[in-house]
Coordinates of C-alpha atoms in Angstrom, one line a residue:
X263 CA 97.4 107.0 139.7
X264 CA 95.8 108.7 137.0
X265 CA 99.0 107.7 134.4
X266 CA 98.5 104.2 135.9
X267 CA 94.5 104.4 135.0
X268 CA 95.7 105.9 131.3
X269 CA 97.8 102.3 130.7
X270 CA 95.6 99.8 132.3
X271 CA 92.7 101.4 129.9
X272 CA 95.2 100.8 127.3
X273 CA 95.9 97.5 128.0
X274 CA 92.5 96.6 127.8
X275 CA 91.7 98.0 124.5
X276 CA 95.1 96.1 122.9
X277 CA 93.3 92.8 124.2
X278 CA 89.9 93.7 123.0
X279 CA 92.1 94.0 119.1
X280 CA 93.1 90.3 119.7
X281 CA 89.5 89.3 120.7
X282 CA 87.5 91.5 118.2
X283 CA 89.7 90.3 114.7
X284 CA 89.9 86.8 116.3
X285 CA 85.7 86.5 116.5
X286 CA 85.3 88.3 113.1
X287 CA 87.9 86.1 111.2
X288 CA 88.0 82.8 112.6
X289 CA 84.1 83.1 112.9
X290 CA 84.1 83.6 109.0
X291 CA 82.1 86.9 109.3
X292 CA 85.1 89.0 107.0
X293 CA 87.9 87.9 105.3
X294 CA 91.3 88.8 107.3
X295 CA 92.5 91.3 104.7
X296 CA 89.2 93.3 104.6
X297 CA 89.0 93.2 108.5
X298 CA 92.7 95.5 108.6
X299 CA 91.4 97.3 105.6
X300 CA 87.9 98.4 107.5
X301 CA 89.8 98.7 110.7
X302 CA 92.7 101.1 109.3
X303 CA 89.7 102.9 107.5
X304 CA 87.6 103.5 110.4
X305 CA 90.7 104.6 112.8
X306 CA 91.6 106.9 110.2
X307 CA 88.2 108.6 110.0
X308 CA 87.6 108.6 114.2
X309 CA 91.0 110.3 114.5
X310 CA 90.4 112.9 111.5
X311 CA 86.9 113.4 113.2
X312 CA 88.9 114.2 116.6
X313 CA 91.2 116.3 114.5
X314 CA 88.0 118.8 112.9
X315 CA 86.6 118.7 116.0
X316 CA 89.2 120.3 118.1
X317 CA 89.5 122.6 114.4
X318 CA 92.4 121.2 113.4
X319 CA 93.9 119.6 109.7
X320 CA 95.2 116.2 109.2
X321 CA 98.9 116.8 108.4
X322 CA 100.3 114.3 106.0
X323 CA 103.7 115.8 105.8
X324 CA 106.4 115.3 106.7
X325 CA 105.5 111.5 105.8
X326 CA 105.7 109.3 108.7
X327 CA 108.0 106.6 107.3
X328 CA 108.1 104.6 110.3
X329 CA 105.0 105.1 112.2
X330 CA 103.2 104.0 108.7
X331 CA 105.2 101.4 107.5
X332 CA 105.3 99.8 111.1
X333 CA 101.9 100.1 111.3
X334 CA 101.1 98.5 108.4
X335 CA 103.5 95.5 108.9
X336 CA 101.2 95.1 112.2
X337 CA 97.9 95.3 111.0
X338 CA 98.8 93.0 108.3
X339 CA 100.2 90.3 110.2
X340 CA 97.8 90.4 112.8
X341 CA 94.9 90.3 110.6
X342 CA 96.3 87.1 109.0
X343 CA 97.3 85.4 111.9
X344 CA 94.4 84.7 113.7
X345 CA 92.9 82.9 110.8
X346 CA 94.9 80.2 112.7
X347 CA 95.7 81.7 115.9
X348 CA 93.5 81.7 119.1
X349 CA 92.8 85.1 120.7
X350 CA 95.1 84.6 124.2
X351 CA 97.9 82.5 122.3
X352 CA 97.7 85.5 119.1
X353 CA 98.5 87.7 122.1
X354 CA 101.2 85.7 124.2
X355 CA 103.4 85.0 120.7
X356 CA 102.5 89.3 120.2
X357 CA 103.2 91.1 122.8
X358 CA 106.5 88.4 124.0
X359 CA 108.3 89.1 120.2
X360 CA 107.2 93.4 121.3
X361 CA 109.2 92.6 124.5
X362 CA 112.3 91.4 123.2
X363 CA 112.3 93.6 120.1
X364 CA 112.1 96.7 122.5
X365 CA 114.6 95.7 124.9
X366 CA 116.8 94.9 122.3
X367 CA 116.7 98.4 120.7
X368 CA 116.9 100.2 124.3
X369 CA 120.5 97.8 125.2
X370 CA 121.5 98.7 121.9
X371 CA 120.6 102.4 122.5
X372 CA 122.5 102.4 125.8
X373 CA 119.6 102.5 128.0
X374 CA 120.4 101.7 131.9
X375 CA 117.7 98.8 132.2
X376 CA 119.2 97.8 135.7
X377 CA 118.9 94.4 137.7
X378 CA 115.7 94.4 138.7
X379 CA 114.1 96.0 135.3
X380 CA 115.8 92.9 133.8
X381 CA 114.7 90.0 136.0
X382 CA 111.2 91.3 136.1
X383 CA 111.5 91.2 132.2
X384 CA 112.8 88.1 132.1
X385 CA 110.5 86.8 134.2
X386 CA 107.8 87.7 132.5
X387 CA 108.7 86.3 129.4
X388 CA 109.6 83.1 131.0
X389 CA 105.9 82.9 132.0
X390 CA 104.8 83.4 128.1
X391 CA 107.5 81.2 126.8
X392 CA 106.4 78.1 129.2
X393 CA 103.3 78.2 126.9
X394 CA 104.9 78.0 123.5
X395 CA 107.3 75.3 124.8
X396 CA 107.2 72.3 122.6
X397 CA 105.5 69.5 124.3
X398 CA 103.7 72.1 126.6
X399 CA 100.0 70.9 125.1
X400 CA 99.7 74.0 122.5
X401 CA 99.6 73.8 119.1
X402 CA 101.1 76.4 117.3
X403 CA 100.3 76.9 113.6
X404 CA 103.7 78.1 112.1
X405 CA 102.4 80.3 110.0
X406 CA 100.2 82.1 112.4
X407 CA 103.3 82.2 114.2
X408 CA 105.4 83.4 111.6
X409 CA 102.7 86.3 111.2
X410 CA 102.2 87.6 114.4
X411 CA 106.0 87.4 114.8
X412 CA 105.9 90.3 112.0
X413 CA 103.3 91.7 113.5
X414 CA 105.2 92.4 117.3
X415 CA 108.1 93.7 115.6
X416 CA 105.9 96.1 113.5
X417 CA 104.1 96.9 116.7
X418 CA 107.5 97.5 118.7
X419 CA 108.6 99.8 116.2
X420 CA 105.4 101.8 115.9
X421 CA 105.9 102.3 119.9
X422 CA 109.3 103.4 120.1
X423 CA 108.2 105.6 116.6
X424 CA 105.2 107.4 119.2
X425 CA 108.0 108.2 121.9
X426 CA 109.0 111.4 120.3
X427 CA 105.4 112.5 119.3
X428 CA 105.0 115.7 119.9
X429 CA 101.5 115.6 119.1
X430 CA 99.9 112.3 119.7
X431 CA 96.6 113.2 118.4
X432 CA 98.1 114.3 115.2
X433 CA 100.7 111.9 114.6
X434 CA 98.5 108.7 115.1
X435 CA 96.2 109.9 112.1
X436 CA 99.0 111.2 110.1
X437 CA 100.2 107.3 110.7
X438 CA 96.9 105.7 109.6
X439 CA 96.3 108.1 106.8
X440 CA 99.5 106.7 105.2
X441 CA 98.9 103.0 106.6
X442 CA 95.5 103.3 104.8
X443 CA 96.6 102.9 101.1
X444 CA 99.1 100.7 102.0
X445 CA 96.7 98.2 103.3
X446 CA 94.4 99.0 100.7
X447 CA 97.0 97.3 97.9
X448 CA 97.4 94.4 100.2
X449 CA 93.5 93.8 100.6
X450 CA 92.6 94.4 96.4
X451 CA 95.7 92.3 95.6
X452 CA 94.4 89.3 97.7
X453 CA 90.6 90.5 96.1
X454 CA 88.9 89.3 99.3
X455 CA 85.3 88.2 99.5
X456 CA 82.0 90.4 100.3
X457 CA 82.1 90.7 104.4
X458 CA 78.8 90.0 106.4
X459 CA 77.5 93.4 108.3
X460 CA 78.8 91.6 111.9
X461 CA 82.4 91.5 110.5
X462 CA 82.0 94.7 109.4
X463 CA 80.8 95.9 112.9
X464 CA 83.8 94.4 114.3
X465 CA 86.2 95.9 112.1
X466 CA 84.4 99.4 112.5
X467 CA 84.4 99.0 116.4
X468 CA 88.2 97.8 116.3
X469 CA 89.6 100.7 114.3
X470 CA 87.4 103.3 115.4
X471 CA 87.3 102.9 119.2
X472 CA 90.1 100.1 120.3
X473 CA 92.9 100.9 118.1
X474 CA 92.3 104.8 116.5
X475 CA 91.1 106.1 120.0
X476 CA 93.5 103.3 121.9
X477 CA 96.6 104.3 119.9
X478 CA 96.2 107.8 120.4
X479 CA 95.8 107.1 124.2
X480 CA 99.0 105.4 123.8
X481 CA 100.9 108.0 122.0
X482 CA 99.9 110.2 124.8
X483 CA 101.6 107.9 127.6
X484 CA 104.7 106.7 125.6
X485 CA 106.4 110.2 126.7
X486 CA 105.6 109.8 130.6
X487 CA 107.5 106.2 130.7
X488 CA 110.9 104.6 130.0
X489 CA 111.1 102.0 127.0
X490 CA 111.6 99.1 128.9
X491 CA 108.8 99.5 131.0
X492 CA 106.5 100.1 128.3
X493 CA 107.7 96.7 126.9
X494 CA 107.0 94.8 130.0
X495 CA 103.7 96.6 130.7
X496 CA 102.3 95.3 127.5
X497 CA 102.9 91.8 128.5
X498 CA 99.9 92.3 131.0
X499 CA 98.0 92.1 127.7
X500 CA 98.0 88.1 126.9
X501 CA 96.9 87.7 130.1
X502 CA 93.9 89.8 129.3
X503 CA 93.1 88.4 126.3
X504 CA 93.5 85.0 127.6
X505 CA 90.9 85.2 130.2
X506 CA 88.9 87.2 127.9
X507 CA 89.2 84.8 125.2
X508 CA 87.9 82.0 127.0
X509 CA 85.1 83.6 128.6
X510 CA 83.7 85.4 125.4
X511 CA 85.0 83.1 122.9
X512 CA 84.9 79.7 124.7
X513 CA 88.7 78.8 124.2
X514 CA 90.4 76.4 126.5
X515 CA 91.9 77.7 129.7
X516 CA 94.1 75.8 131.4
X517 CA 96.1 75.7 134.6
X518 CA 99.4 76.2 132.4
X519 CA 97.4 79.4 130.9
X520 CA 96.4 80.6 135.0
X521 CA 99.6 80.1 136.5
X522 CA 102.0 81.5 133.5
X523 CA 99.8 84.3 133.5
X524 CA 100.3 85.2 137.4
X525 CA 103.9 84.4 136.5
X526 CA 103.7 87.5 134.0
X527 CA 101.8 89.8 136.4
X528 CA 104.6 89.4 139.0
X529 CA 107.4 90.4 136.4
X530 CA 105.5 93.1 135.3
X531 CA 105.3 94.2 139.1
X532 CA 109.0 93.8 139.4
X533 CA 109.8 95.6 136.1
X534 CA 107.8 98.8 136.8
X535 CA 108.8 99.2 140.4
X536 CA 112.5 99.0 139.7
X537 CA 114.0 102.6 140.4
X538 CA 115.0 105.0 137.8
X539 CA 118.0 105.0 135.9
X540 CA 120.8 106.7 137.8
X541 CA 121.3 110.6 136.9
X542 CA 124.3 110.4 134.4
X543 CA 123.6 107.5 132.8
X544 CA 122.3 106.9 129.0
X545 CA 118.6 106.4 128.9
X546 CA 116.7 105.6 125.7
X547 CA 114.3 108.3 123.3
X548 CA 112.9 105.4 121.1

């Protein structure tokens, strides 16, 4: 229950990203580029904070290739995608490319995904593709798309990167440390405008508390499950930020939106019931 408890808080604060840069950038409060550089900023300082307060350095080597380069390509392409992107349909186009890129890498490493791992998978992405479908009464910017399609493989990376943290704590600062400049070139080459102090709120409260806090949180549960079900588990997020987003942002829910998202719920269910992998067979580290 309690490992449960540790994911579904999760899951809630990788919605709450989608709905926090999607009211600060679409609302025109901060520029997309200075809303990742504020929000890689303000991680960085939260986690460092935890770091001295436990009386511990920030480690910045070895460099964390992956886990900052991954990062980066995610905080990037998010950021810029929901200049165009709603909140929920940011999230379905996400956290479906996060699923396919993950269950890729784990066939590819060998892992024993199983019947009933697979069709609960499947299902669940046939609920978020049923929304994207042309003719199915979204429209889909392609950029935006193209975007957040960078931004789920950056993210997928970054997740099976965290799977052999030793340190959670440490090694989601050591990423944001290193993600920090990187974004920083990105943000003065674009020379974005002056952002009003809401964006600025937003940014601080999405690095600091939903993604610096929420990463490391992640980082922490990656170990305790396989791959494949933390790809599917993720997919509970869309779903989240679709009902959030229309609540607290007033975008349109429809019955498409309702019953593709029950249809995602119930492939998660299948997916994370299935039994474990058979002693003997390959399973994947990420």
């Amino acid at each position: 229950m309690r490992l449960a408890l540790l994911v579904a808080v999760t899951m809630a604060a990788f919605a709450a990203n989608s709905l926090l840069n999607r009211a600060a950038v679409e609302g025109g409060l901060i520029d997309p580029l200075g809303y990742a550089l504020i929000r890689v900023g303000s991680g960085a300082a939260m986690l460092w904070l935890l770091l001295a307060l436990r009386g511990r350095g920030l480690a910045l080597r070895p460099v964390p290739v992956i886990g900052a380069l991954s990062l980066t390509a995610y905080m990037l392409g998010f950021s810029l995608a929901y200049l165009t992107l709603g909140a929920g349909l940011g999230a379905l186009i996400l956290f479906g490319v996060i699923q396919v890129t993950m269950f890729a890498v784990a066939a590819l490493r060998g892992a024993a995904l199983g019947p009933q791992r697979l069709a609960g998978a499947a299902l669940a992405f046939a609920g978020l593709a049923s929304l994207l479908w042309p003719g199915g009464g979204l429209a889909v910017d392609p950029a935006g798309a193209a975007l957040m399609i960078v931004a789920g493989i950056g993210w997928a990376f970054y997740t099976l990167d965290g799977r052999g943290a030793a340190d959670p704590l440490a090694a989601t600062a050591a990423n944001f440390a290193w993600c920090l400049p990187l974004v920083a070139l990105a943000t003065l080459a674009a020379l974005p405008g002056w952002p009003a102090p809401g964006g600025v709120a937003l940014a601080v409260i999405g690095g600091a508390l939903t993604s610096g806090l929420g990463y490391a949180l992640w980082y922490a549960v990656l170990p305790r499950i396989e791959t494949t079900t933390a790809a599917v588990v993720q997919l509970s997020v869309p779903v989240i930020a679709v009902a959030a987003g229309a609540l607290l942002l007033g975008e349109a829910l429809s019955w498409k939106l309702v019953v593709a998202g029950a249809v995602v719920v119930g492939g998660i269910a299948l997916a994370v019931t299935a039994p474990a992998a058979p002693a003997g067979r390959s399973r994947t580290r990420g």
